[in-house]
PDB file of C-alpha atoms in Angstrom:
ATOM      1  CA  MET A  78      29.752-121.637  68.142  1.00 92.00           C
ATOM      2  CA  LYS A  79      27.383-123.742  67.415  1.00 96.00           C
ATOM      3  CA  LYS A  80      27.147-126.265  64.528  1.00 98.00           C
ATOM      4  CA  VAL A  81      24.076-125.599  62.305  1.00 98.00           C
ATOM      5  CA  VAL A  82      23.939-128.266  59.020  1.00 98.00           C
ATOM      6  CA  VAL A  83      21.170-127.458  56.598  1.00 98.00           C
ATOM      7  CA  ILE A  84      20.160-130.488  54.322  1.00 98.00           C
ATOM      8  CA  GLY A  85      17.823-129.838  51.159  1.00 95.00           C
ATOM      9  CA  GLY A  86      18.229-128.231  47.326  1.00 85.00           C
ATOM     10  CA  GLY A  87      19.551-125.290  46.749  1.00 71.00           C
ATOM     11  CA  THR A  88      16.558-123.137  46.233  1.00 84.00           C
ATOM     12  CA  GLY A  89      14.640-124.690  49.354  1.00 90.00           C
ATOM     13  CA  ILE A  90      16.924-124.039  51.485  1.00 94.00           C
ATOM     14  CA  TYR A  91      18.938-120.539  50.278  1.00 94.00           C
ATOM     15  CA  PRO A  92      16.530-118.947  52.909  1.00 95.00           C
ATOM     16  CA  VAL A  93      17.044-120.763  55.715  1.00 97.00           C
ATOM     17  CA  THR A  94      20.848-120.593  55.310  1.00 95.00           C
ATOM     18  CA  SER A  95      20.828-116.636  54.259  1.00 93.00           C
ATOM     19  CA  ALA A  96      18.904-116.016  57.598  1.00 95.00           C
ATOM     20  CA  LEU A  97      22.143-118.714  59.435  1.00 96.00           C
ATOM     21  CA  LYS A  98      24.293-115.691  58.498  1.00 92.00           C
ATOM     22  CA  HIS A  99      23.297-113.135  61.140  1.00 91.00           C
ATOM     23  CA  LEU A 100      23.573-115.812  64.333  1.00 94.00           C
ATOM     24  CA  GLY A 101      26.949-116.018  64.564  1.00 90.00           C
ATOM     25  CA  VAL A 102      26.478-119.678  64.466  1.00 96.00           C
ATOM     26  CA  ASP A 103      28.920-122.212  61.601  1.00 97.00           C
ATOM     27  CA  VAL A 104      26.813-123.486  58.666  1.00 97.00           C
ATOM     28  CA  SER A 105      27.211-125.898  56.384  1.00 97.00           C
ATOM     29  CA  THR A 106      24.647-126.872  54.090  1.00 97.00           C
ATOM     30  CA  VAL A 107      24.902-131.107  52.462  1.00 98.00           C
ATOM     31  CA  VAL A 108      23.227-130.806  49.239  1.00 96.00           C
ATOM     32  CA  ALA A 109      21.373-133.055  46.871  1.00 95.00           C
ATOM     33  CA  VAL A 110      23.646-133.883  43.545  1.00 94.00           C
ATOM     34  CA  SER A 111      20.690-135.735  41.384  1.00 91.00           C
ATOM     35  CA  ASP A 112      19.867-131.796  39.639  1.00 87.00           C
ATOM     36  CA  SER A 113      19.491-132.956  35.314  1.00 80.00           C
ATOM     37  CA  GLY A 114      17.252-129.511  34.132  1.00 71.00           C
ATOM     38  CA  GLY A 115      18.189-125.862  32.848  1.00 71.00           C
ATOM     39  CA  SER A 116      21.239-124.954  32.736  1.00 72.00           C
ATOM     40  CA  THR A 117      23.023-127.590  35.686  1.00 71.00           C
ATOM     41  CA  GLY A 118      21.499-130.724  33.209  1.00 71.00           C
ATOM     42  CA  ARG A 119      22.891-129.171  30.310  1.00 76.00           C
ATOM     43  CA  ILE A 120      26.557-128.872  31.977  1.00 81.00           C
ATOM     44  CA  ARG A 121      25.931-131.741  33.274  1.00 78.00           C
ATOM     45  CA  ASP A 122      24.808-133.816  30.258  1.00 76.00           C
ATOM     46  CA  GLU A 123      28.393-131.788  28.583  1.00 81.00           C
ATOM     47  CA  PHE A 124      31.398-132.631  31.041  1.00 81.00           C
ATOM     48  CA  GLY A 125      29.959-135.430  33.033  1.00 81.00           C
ATOM     49  CA  PHE A 126      30.591-133.864  36.579  1.00 87.00           C
ATOM     50  CA  GLN A 127      28.545-133.368  39.047  1.00 90.00           C
ATOM     51  CA  PRO A 128      24.922-131.071  38.646  1.00 89.00           C
ATOM     52  CA  VAL A 129      26.012-127.709  40.373  1.00 90.00           C
ATOM     53  CA  GLY A 130      23.114-125.422  40.506  1.00 89.00           C
ATOM     54  CA  ASP A 131      22.316-126.331  44.312  1.00 91.00           C
ATOM     55  CA  LEU A 132      25.267-126.134  45.919  1.00 94.00           C
ATOM     56  CA  ARG A 133      25.527-122.953  43.693  1.00 93.00           C
ATOM     57  CA  GLN A 134      22.972-121.198  45.571  1.00 92.00           C
ATOM     58  CA  SER A 135      23.811-122.550  49.008  1.00 93.00           C
ATOM     59  CA  LEU A 136      27.467-121.004  47.992  1.00 94.00           C
ATOM     60  CA  ALA A 137      25.533-117.756  47.577  1.00 93.00           C
ATOM     61  CA  ALA A 138      22.904-118.123  50.636  1.00 92.00           C
ATOM     62  CA  LEU A 139      26.462-118.168  52.416  1.00 92.00           C
ATOM     63  CA  ALA A 140      27.699-114.779  50.977  1.00 89.00           C
ATOM     64  CA  GLU A 141      24.779-112.827  52.564  1.00 71.00           C
ATOM     65  CA  ASN A 142      26.128-110.043  53.754  1.00 71.00           C
ATOM     66  CA  LYS A 143      26.739-106.723  52.363  1.00 71.00           C
ATOM     67  CA  ASN A 144      30.516-106.827  51.508  1.00 77.00           C
ATOM     68  CA  GLN A 145      29.599-109.881  49.244  1.00 83.00           C
ATOM     69  CA  GLU A 146      27.048-108.246  47.501  1.00 87.00           C
ATOM     70  CA  TRP A 147      28.258-108.589  44.742  1.00 92.00           C
ATOM     71  CA  ILE A 148      29.215-112.192  44.227  1.00 90.00           C
ATOM     72  CA  ARG A 149      25.862-113.146  45.203  1.00 90.00           C
ATOM     73  CA  LYS A 150      25.336-111.468  42.566  1.00 92.00           C
ATOM     74  CA  LEU A 151      27.715-112.928  39.983  1.00 91.00           C
ATOM     75  CA  LEU A 152      26.987-116.843  41.819  1.00 93.00           C
ATOM     76  CA  LEU A 153      23.194-115.894  41.143  1.00 91.00           C
ATOM     77  CA  TYR A 154      23.703-114.677  37.530  1.00 92.00           C
ATOM     78  CA  ARG A 155      22.260-115.750  34.303  1.00 90.00           C
ATOM     79  CA  PHE A 156      22.888-115.098  30.468  1.00 90.00           C
ATOM     80  CA  GLU A 157      19.442-113.900  28.933  1.00 84.00           C
ATOM     81  CA  LYS A 158      21.701-113.600  25.614  1.00 84.00           C
ATOM     82  CA  GLY A 159      24.758-115.179  23.094  1.00 80.00           C
ATOM     83  CA  ASP A 160      24.669-118.312  21.569  1.00 77.00           C
ATOM     84  CA  GLY A 161      25.722-121.413  23.697  1.00 75.00           C
ATOM     85  CA  LEU A 162      25.284-119.638  26.768  1.00 80.00           C
ATOM     86  CA  LYS A 163      21.971-118.015  26.632  1.00 83.00           C
ATOM     87  CA  GLY A 164      20.110-119.574  29.804  1.00 80.00           C
ATOM     88  CA  HIS A 165      23.376-120.889  31.363  1.00 84.00           C
ATOM     89  CA  ASN A 166      24.226-120.050  34.995  1.00 87.00           C
ATOM     90  CA  LEU A 167      27.702-118.008  35.484  1.00 93.00           C
ATOM     91  CA  GLY A 168      28.004-119.102  39.020  1.00 92.00           C
ATOM     92  CA  ASN A 169      27.020-123.306  37.168  1.00 92.00           C
ATOM     93  CA  LEU A 170      30.161-121.704  35.127  1.00 93.00           C
ATOM     94  CA  ILE A 171      32.751-121.087  37.162  1.00 95.00           C
ATOM     95  CA  LEU A 172      32.000-124.185  39.433  1.00 95.00           C
ATOM     96  CA  THR A 173      32.412-126.362  36.459  1.00 94.00           C
ATOM     97  CA  ALA A 174      35.683-124.804  35.580  1.00 95.00           C
ATOM     98  CA  LEU A 175      36.660-125.140  38.610  1.00 96.00           C
ATOM     99  CA  GLN A 176      35.435-128.996  39.011  1.00 95.00           C
ATOM    100  CA  ASP A 177      37.158-129.543  35.707  1.00 94.00           C
ATOM    101  CA  MET A 178      40.370-127.641  37.448  1.00 96.00           C
ATOM    102  CA  THR A 179      40.512-129.892  40.556  1.00 95.00           C
ATOM    103  CA  GLY A 180      38.799-133.208  39.627  1.00 92.00           C
ATOM    104  CA  ASN A 181      36.275-133.391  42.354  1.00 91.00           C
ATOM    105  CA  THR A 182      33.387-131.570  43.143  1.00 94.00           C
ATOM    106  CA  ASP A 183      33.884-131.164  47.128  1.00 93.00           C
ATOM    107  CA  GLU A 184      37.536-129.398  46.376  1.00 95.00           C
ATOM    108  CA  ALA A 185      36.149-127.289  43.812  1.00 95.00           C
ATOM    109  CA  LEU A 186      34.002-125.722  45.924  1.00 96.00           C
ATOM    110  CA  GLN A 187      36.207-124.972  48.506  1.00 94.00           C
ATOM    111  CA  LYS A 188      37.974-123.784  46.451  1.00 96.00           C
ATOM    112  CA  ALA A 189      34.818-121.863  45.654  1.00 95.00           C
ATOM    113  CA  ALA A 190      34.957-120.672  48.555  1.00 94.00           C
ATOM    114  CA  SER A 191      38.068-119.393  49.621  1.00 94.00           C
ATOM    115  CA  ILE A 192      38.661-117.482  46.658  1.00 93.00           C
ATOM    116  CA  PHE A 193      35.248-115.915  47.332  1.00 92.00           C
ATOM    117  CA  ARG A 194      35.698-115.570  51.171  1.00 91.00           C
ATOM    118  CA  ILE A 195      33.029-117.059  51.961  1.00 92.00           C
ATOM    119  CA  GLU A 196      32.475-118.043  55.420  1.00 92.00           C
ATOM    120  CA  GLY A 197      31.007-121.988  55.786  1.00 94.00           C
ATOM    121  CA  ASN A 198      30.745-125.146  54.342  1.00 96.00           C
ATOM    122  CA  VAL A 199      28.991-126.171  51.156  1.00 96.00           C
ATOM    123  CA  ILE A 200      28.758-129.858  50.579  1.00 97.00           C
ATOM    124  CA  PRO A 201      27.612-132.653  48.468  1.00 96.00           C
ATOM    125  CA  ALA A 202      25.900-135.016  49.806  1.00 97.00           C
ATOM    126  CA  THR A 203      27.573-138.022  48.025  1.00 97.00           C
ATOM    127  CA  THR A 204      30.937-137.814  46.183  1.00 95.00           C
ATOM    128  CA  VAL A 205      29.732-139.628  43.502  1.00 93.00           C
ATOM    129  CA  THR A 206      27.638-138.377  39.970  1.00 91.00           C
ATOM    130  CA  VAL A 207      23.719-140.312  40.019  1.00 94.00           C
ATOM    131  CA  ASP A 208      20.321-140.208  38.739  1.00 93.00           C
ATOM    132  CA  LEU A 209      17.010-140.046  40.443  1.00 95.00           C
ATOM    133  CA  LYS A 210      14.793-143.148  40.308  1.00 96.00           C
ATOM    134  CA  ILE A 211      11.435-141.967  41.269  1.00 96.00           C
ATOM    135  CA  VAL A 212       9.694-145.431  42.192  1.00 97.00           C
ATOM    136  CA  TYR A 213       5.738-145.429  41.549  1.00 96.00           C
ATOM    137  CA  GLN A 214       3.346-147.484  43.940  1.00 95.00           C
ATOM    138  CA  ASP A 215       2.188-148.921  40.900  1.00 94.00           C
ATOM    139  CA  GLY A 216       5.903-150.669  40.640  1.00 95.00           C
ATOM    140  CA  SER A 217       6.598-148.113  37.658  1.00 95.00           C
ATOM    141  CA  GLU A 218       9.476-146.186  37.618  1.00 95.00           C
ATOM    142  CA  VAL A 219      11.507-143.301  36.004  1.00 94.00           C
ATOM    143  CA  ILE A 220      14.739-141.606  35.981  1.00 94.00           C
ATOM    144  CA  GLY A 221      15.567-138.212  36.082  1.00 92.00           C
ATOM    145  CA  GLU A 222      14.521-135.406  38.879  1.00 91.00           C
ATOM    146  CA  HIS A 223      13.307-133.453  36.012  1.00 88.00           C
ATOM    147  CA  THR A 224      10.594-135.943  34.985  1.00 90.00           C
ATOM    148  CA  LEU A 225       8.846-134.356  37.711  1.00 90.00           C
ATOM    149  CA  ASP A 226       8.549-130.945  36.311  1.00 83.00           C
ATOM    150  CA  ASN A 227       6.317-133.333  33.446  1.00 79.00           C
ATOM    151  CA  GLU A 228       3.090-132.083  32.973  1.00 70.00           C
ATOM    152  CA  GLN A 229       0.822-135.070  34.020  1.00 70.00           C
ATOM    153  CA  THR A 230      -3.513-134.054  34.648  1.00 67.00           C
ATOM    154  CA  GLU A 231      -3.786-137.254  37.192  1.00 80.00           C
ATOM    155  CA  PRO A 232      -0.153-137.569  38.282  1.00 86.00           C
ATOM    156  CA  LYS A 233       0.608-140.973  40.181  1.00 91.00           C
ATOM    157  CA  LYS A 234       2.054-141.140  43.615  1.00 93.00           C
ATOM    158  CA  ILE A 235       5.124-141.602  44.744  1.00 96.00           C
ATOM    159  CA  ASP A 236       6.697-145.017  46.212  1.00 96.00           C
ATOM    160  CA  HIS A 237       9.559-143.935  47.100  1.00 96.00           C
ATOM    161  CA  ILE A 238      12.463-142.491  44.787  1.00 97.00           C
ATOM    162  CA  GLU A 239      16.419-143.771  45.208  1.00 97.00           C
ATOM    163  CA  LEU A 240      19.938-142.886  43.540  1.00 97.00           C
ATOM    164  CA  LYS A 241      21.293-144.889  40.818  1.00 96.00           C
ATOM    165  CA  PRO A 242      23.666-146.027  40.864  1.00 95.00           C
ATOM    166  CA  SER A 243      23.305-146.500  44.747  1.00 95.00           C
ATOM    167  CA  ALA A 244      25.960-144.343  46.231  1.00 97.00           C
ATOM    168  CA  GLU A 245      27.664-143.168  49.963  1.00 98.00           C
ATOM    169  CA  ILE A 246      26.849-140.555  51.689  1.00 98.00           C
ATOM    170  CA  ASN A 247      30.209-138.181  51.691  1.00 97.00           C
ATOM    171  CA  PRO A 248      32.497-138.687  54.885  1.00 97.00           C
ATOM    172  CA  ARG A 249      32.175-135.016  55.052  1.00 97.00           C
ATOM    173  CA  ALA A 250      28.625-135.075  54.959  1.00 98.00           C
ATOM    174  CA  ALA A 251      28.514-137.547  58.207  1.00 98.00           C
ATOM    175  CA  GLN A 252      30.709-135.933  59.865  1.00 98.00           C
ATOM    176  CA  ALA A 253      29.064-132.929  59.585  1.00 98.00           C
ATOM    177  CA  ILE A 254      26.242-134.224  60.749  1.00 98.00           C
ATOM    178  CA  ILE A 255      27.305-136.302  63.546  1.00 98.00           C
ATOM    179  CA  ASP A 256      29.437-133.109  64.914  1.00 98.00           C
ATOM    180  CA  ALA A 257      26.255-130.457  64.627  1.00 98.00           C
ATOM    181  CA  ASP A 258      24.875-129.168  67.874  1.00 98.00           C
ATOM    182  CA  PHE A 259      21.389-128.415  65.278  1.00 98.00           C
ATOM    183  CA  ILE A 260      19.844-129.929  61.787  1.00 98.00           C
ATOM    184  CA  ILE A 261      17.858-128.542  59.950  1.00 98.00           C
ATOM    185  CA  ILE A 262      15.996-130.244  57.158  1.00 98.00           C
ATOM    186  CA  GLY A 263      14.475-128.070  54.338  1.00 96.00           C
ATOM    187  CA  PRO A 264      11.852-126.935  52.982  1.00 97.00           C
ATOM    188  CA  GLY A 265      12.088-127.981  49.578  1.00 95.00           C
ATOM    189  CA  ASP A 266      10.494-129.917  46.464  1.00 95.00           C
ATOM    190  CA  PHE A 267      10.315-132.906  49.009  1.00 97.00           C
ATOM    191  CA  TYR A 268      11.419-135.812  46.496  1.00 97.00           C
ATOM    192  CA  ALA A 269      13.493-133.692  43.755  1.00 94.00           C
ATOM    193  CA  SER A 270      15.196-132.232  46.630  1.00 95.00           C
ATOM    194  CA  ILE A 271      14.895-133.249  50.256  1.00 97.00           C
ATOM    195  CA  MET A 272      14.676-136.583  49.880  1.00 97.00           C
ATOM    196  CA  PRO A 273      17.485-136.690  47.389  1.00 97.00           C
ATOM    197  CA  ALA A 274      20.022-135.091  50.075  1.00 97.00           C
ATOM    198  CA  LEU A 275      19.240-137.974  52.505  1.00 98.00           C
ATOM    199  CA  ALA A 276      19.058-140.610  49.373  1.00 97.00           C
ATOM    200  CA  PRO A 277      23.109-142.034  50.403  1.00 98.00           C
ATOM    201  CA  SER A 278      23.387-145.114  52.606  1.00 98.00           C
ATOM    202  CA  GLY A 279      24.694-144.317  55.814  1.00 98.00           C
ATOM    203  CA  ILE A 280      22.728-141.725  56.021  1.00 98.00           C
ATOM    204  CA  THR A 281      20.862-143.268  59.040  1.00 98.00           C
ATOM    205  CA  ASP A 282      23.714-143.874  60.687  1.00 98.00           C
ATOM    206  CA  ALA A 283      25.000-140.526  60.676  1.00 98.00           C
ATOM    207  CA  PHE A 284      22.034-139.393  62.726  1.00 98.00           C
ATOM    208  CA  GLY A 285      22.033-142.875  64.863  1.00 98.00           C
ATOM    209  CA  LYS A 286      25.357-140.873  66.244  1.00 98.00           C
ATOM    210  CA  THR A 287      24.307-137.434  66.194  1.00 98.00           C
ATOM    211  CA  LYS A 288      22.909-136.137  69.395  1.00 98.00           C
ATOM    212  CA  ALA A 289      21.901-132.651  67.341  1.00 98.00           C
ATOM    213  CA  GLU A 290      18.433-130.838  67.426  1.00 98.00           C
ATOM    214  CA  ILE A 291      16.140-132.338  64.378  1.00 98.00           C
ATOM    215  CA  ILE A 292      14.255-129.061  62.591  1.00 98.00           C
ATOM    216  CA  TYR A 293      12.183-129.940  60.160  1.00 98.00           C
ATOM    217  CA  ILE A 294      10.790-126.678  58.095  1.00 98.00           C
ATOM    218  CA  MET A 295       7.090-127.869  56.624  1.00 98.00           C
ATOM    219  CA  ASN A 296       6.624-126.854  52.598  1.00 97.00           C
ATOM    220  CA  LEU A 297       4.271-123.998  52.325  1.00 96.00           C
ATOM    221  CA  MET A 298       2.408-125.940  48.938  1.00 96.00           C
ATOM    222  CA  THR A 299       2.178-128.614  48.048  1.00 96.00           C
ATOM    223  CA  ARG A 300       3.834-130.331  44.525  1.00 94.00           C
ATOM    224  CA  HIS A 301       1.208-131.812  42.427  1.00 93.00           C
ATOM    225  CA  THR A 302       3.852-133.875  40.172  1.00 93.00           C
ATOM    226  CA  GLN A 303       5.292-134.708  44.116  1.00 95.00           C
ATOM    227  CA  THR A 304       2.972-134.250  47.148  1.00 96.00           C
ATOM    228  CA  ARG A 305      -0.279-133.913  45.998  1.00 93.00           C
ATOM    229  CA  ASP A 306      -2.547-135.426  48.965  1.00 92.00           C
ATOM    230  CA  MET A 307       0.190-135.174  51.343  1.00 97.00           C
ATOM    231  CA  SER A 308      -0.471-134.324  54.512  1.00 97.00           C
ATOM    232  CA  ALA A 309       1.663-132.578  57.464  1.00 98.00           C
ATOM    233  CA  HIS A 310       1.949-135.748  59.428  1.00 98.00           C
ATOM    234  CA  ASP A 311       2.561-137.959  55.514  1.00 98.00           C
ATOM    235  CA  HIS A 312       5.655-134.585  55.832  1.00 98.00           C
ATOM    236  CA  VAL A 313       7.048-135.626  58.845  1.00 98.00           C
ATOM    237  CA  SER A 314       6.271-139.622  58.444  1.00 98.00           C
ATOM    238  CA  GLU A 315       8.702-139.226  55.451  1.00 97.00           C
ATOM    239  CA  ILE A 316      11.000-137.980  56.468  1.00 98.00           C
ATOM    240  CA  GLU A 317      11.490-139.690  59.974  1.00 98.00           C
ATOM    241  CA  HIS A 318      11.303-142.742  58.466  1.00 97.00           C
ATOM    242  CA  ILE A 319      14.306-142.378  55.839  1.00 97.00           C
ATOM    243  CA  ILE A 320      16.901-140.884  59.179  1.00 98.00           C
ATOM    244  CA  GLY A 321      15.605-143.163  61.252  1.00 98.00           C
ATOM    245  CA  THR A 322      14.717-141.047  64.630  1.00 98.00           C
ATOM    246  CA  PRO A 323      12.325-138.359  65.942  1.00 98.00           C
ATOM    247  CA  VAL A 324      12.455-135.020  64.623  1.00 98.00           C
ATOM    248  CA  SER A 325      12.525-132.869  67.481  1.00 98.00           C
ATOM    249  CA  THR A 326      10.583-129.723  66.430  1.00 98.00           C
ATOM    250  CA  VAL A 327       8.157-129.083  63.113  1.00 98.00           C
ATOM    251  CA  ILE A 328       8.663-125.084  61.800  1.00 98.00           C
ATOM    252  CA  MET A 329       4.905-124.163  60.085  1.00 98.00           C
ATOM    253  CA  ASN A 330       3.963-121.432  58.321  1.00 97.00           C
ATOM    254  CA  ASP A 331       0.723-119.535  59.869  1.00 96.00           C
ATOM    255  CA  GLN A 332       0.800-116.374  57.872  1.00 96.00           C
ATOM    256  CA  PRO A 333      -2.210-116.207  55.414  1.00 96.00           C
ATOM    257  CA  ILE A 334      -1.190-116.647  52.087  1.00 95.00           C
ATOM    258  CA  PRO A 335      -2.760-114.145  49.515  1.00 94.00           C
ATOM    259  CA  GLU A 336      -5.711-114.867  47.869  1.00 95.00           C
ATOM    260  CA  GLU A 337      -4.266-114.645  44.336  1.00 94.00           C
ATOM    261  CA  THR A 338      -0.901-116.444  44.979  1.00 94.00           C
ATOM    262  CA  LEU A 339      -3.582-119.239  45.987  1.00 95.00           C
ATOM    263  CA  LYS A 340      -5.207-118.988  42.439  1.00 95.00           C
ATOM    264  CA  GLN A 341      -1.961-119.276  40.204  1.00 92.00           C
ATOM    265  CA  TYR A 342      -1.252-121.828  42.564  1.00 94.00           C
ATOM    266  CA  ALA A 343      -4.362-124.093  42.115  1.00 94.00           C
ATOM    267  CA  GLN A 344      -4.089-123.830  38.272  1.00 93.00           C
ATOM    268  CA  TYR A 345      -1.824-125.963  38.512  1.00 90.00           C
ATOM    269  CA  HIS A 346      -3.670-128.377  41.328  1.00 92.00           C
ATOM    270  CA  GLU A 347      -1.664-127.000  44.115  1.00 95.00           C
ATOM    271  CA  HIS A 348      -2.639-126.015  47.775  1.00 96.00           C
ATOM    272  CA  PRO A 349      -1.583-125.461  50.909  1.00 97.00           C
ATOM    273  CA  VAL A 350       0.239-128.862  53.224  1.00 97.00           C
ATOM    274  CA  GLU A 351      -3.534-129.405  54.983  1.00 96.00           C
ATOM    275  CA  ASP A 352      -2.059-128.985  58.528  1.00 95.00           C
ATOM    276  CA  ASP A 353      -3.137-132.558  60.419  1.00 96.00           C
ATOM    277  CA  ILE A 354      -0.352-132.113  63.534  1.00 96.00           C
ATOM    278  CA  SER A 355      -1.975-129.322  65.107  1.00 92.00           C
ATOM    279  CA  ASP A 356      -1.695-130.502  68.460  1.00 93.00           C
ATOM    280  CA  ASP A 357       1.498-132.351  67.959  1.00 95.00           C
ATOM    281  CA  ALA A 358       4.064-130.260  70.549  1.00 96.00           C
ATOM    282  CA  ARG A 359       7.211-130.148  68.743  1.00 97.00           C
ATOM    283  CA  LEU A 360       4.648-127.993  66.641  1.00 98.00           C
ATOM    284  CA  LEU A 361       5.966-123.890  66.064  1.00 97.00           C
ATOM    285  CA  ARG A 362       3.916-121.591  64.334  1.00 97.00           C
ATOM    286  CA  ALA A 363       5.350-118.369  63.050  1.00 97.00           C
ATOM    287  CA  PRO A 364       4.596-115.800  59.796  1.00 97.00           C
ATOM    288  CA  LEU A 365       7.300-116.828  57.356  1.00 97.00           C
ATOM    289  CA  LEU A 366       5.696-116.110  54.002  1.00 96.00           C
ATOM    290  CA  SER A 367       8.340-113.755  52.017  1.00 92.00           C
ATOM    291  CA  ASP A 368       6.377-110.091  51.152  1.00 84.00           C
ATOM    292  CA  GLU A 369       8.723-109.957  47.693  1.00 75.00           C
ATOM    293  CA  THR A 370       6.485-112.972  44.891  1.00 63.00           C
ATOM    294  CA  TYR A 371       9.075-114.407  42.982  1.00 55.00           C
ATOM    295  CA  ILE A 372       9.837-113.359  39.851  1.00 57.00           C
ATOM    296  CA  GLN A 373      11.476-116.231  37.222  1.00 53.00           C
ATOM    297  CA  PRO A 374      13.896-115.158  34.489  1.00 54.00           C
ATOM    298  CA  LYS A 375      12.335-116.173  31.285  1.00 54.00           C
ATOM    299  CA  HIS A 376      15.425-118.538  30.255  1.00 50.00           C
ATOM    300  CA  ASP A 377      15.365-120.572  33.164  1.00 48.00           C
ATOM    301  CA  THR A 378      13.214-122.912  32.024  1.00 51.00           C
ATOM    302  CA  ALA A 379      13.002-125.386  35.387  1.00 53.00           C
ATOM    303  CA  HIS A 380       9.912-125.476  37.794  1.00 54.00           C
ATOM    304  CA  ARG A 381      10.572-122.532  40.131  1.00 57.00           C
ATOM    305  CA  SER A 382       8.181-121.711  43.378  1.00 68.00           C
ATOM    306  CA  VAL A 383       6.667-118.456  43.410  1.00 77.00           C
ATOM    307  CA  LEU A 384       6.341-117.963  47.307  1.00 91.00           C
ATOM    308  CA  ARG A 385       9.001-119.306  49.269  1.00 92.00           C
ATOM    309  CA  HIS A 386      10.037-118.180  52.938  1.00 95.00           C
ATOM    310  CA  ASP A 387      10.880-115.205  54.612  1.00 96.00           C
ATOM    311  CA  SER A 388      14.970-115.286  55.520  1.00 95.00           C
ATOM    312  CA  GLN A 389      14.348-111.811  58.027  1.00 95.00           C
ATOM    313  CA  LYS A 390      11.297-113.515  59.319  1.00 97.00           C
ATOM    314  CA  LEU A 391      13.383-117.115  59.663  1.00 97.00           C
ATOM    315  CA  ILE A 392      15.882-114.947  61.887  1.00 96.00           C
ATOM    316  CA  ALA A 393      13.746-114.686  65.101  1.00 95.00           C
ATOM    317  CA  VAL A 394      12.459-118.315  64.513  1.00 97.00           C
ATOM    318  CA  PHE A 395      16.126-119.574  64.855  1.00 97.00           C
ATOM    319  CA  GLY A 396      17.440-116.865  66.849  1.00 95.00           C
ATOM    320  CA  ALA A 397      14.943-118.416  69.779  1.00 95.00           C
ATOM    321  CA  LEU A 398      15.879-122.211  69.056  1.00 95.00           C
ATOM    322  CA  ILE A 399      19.388-122.213  68.557  1.00 90.00           C
ATOM    323  CA  GLN A 400      20.433-119.673  70.692  1.00 76.00           C
TER     324      GLN A 400
END
């Protein structure tokens, strides 16, 4: 059975993991744990554990079959009323309870997978509780992943991100990368989800030891506060710089985006990622847009993308690459 590792944040890689579940491969997700907003941030501040929001999303994606429909619904359920509960996600609360009982996020995730009979692994990128430090090109710094959601008319350009405190890669994550046949990076918020998952020290060593084919899925749109004016080439270069090795395949959507959706994004100064790698032999184009527009629950305060990749369309793409 082929071993596939998916790296990023929960929301972005959800359709990727869901697609892989239909291809009979061994799936592991290596997930960023620097989230500090919404339900996840509130729970982290109260309990002091690693944030579980993206980890919970990955668990839900691994429950992507008919027999586990209600498990997925439970993990994704968000309370819309109740003092103290409004805005919280049930899956976050379940994982926090397991963290409290086991004293360990890794073990909590393994217990959750066992309880819900979920096949696959969800692995925190690091075992340390960390914050995200954003370093801008003008030398200024801010702490907290949630600060990337702050509205800014002319946001400063990001130079790089770091984890605070600095942290080693989770040994389970390193081993999964080394043993993988394929590694899929993204999609997801570039500096809030993808880069934090690749930020722990030791990540370059792990990629240096793997023989896996490395696949990068290009984001559909830019984020005004993160990737404004970043082209496809810029995205790939940043990824290759941090992992220390070339990407084997770049997957990019070629399905036209509806005009109304483009107008909606343009209000926030966000646009399709500019394709300046069309002559790169590694580029694989495919129609990948979900036909369903994401509707954000009113008590979910985090920034969410309306436009998403479609898991069913990704099945065909991955099937050709992996099998």
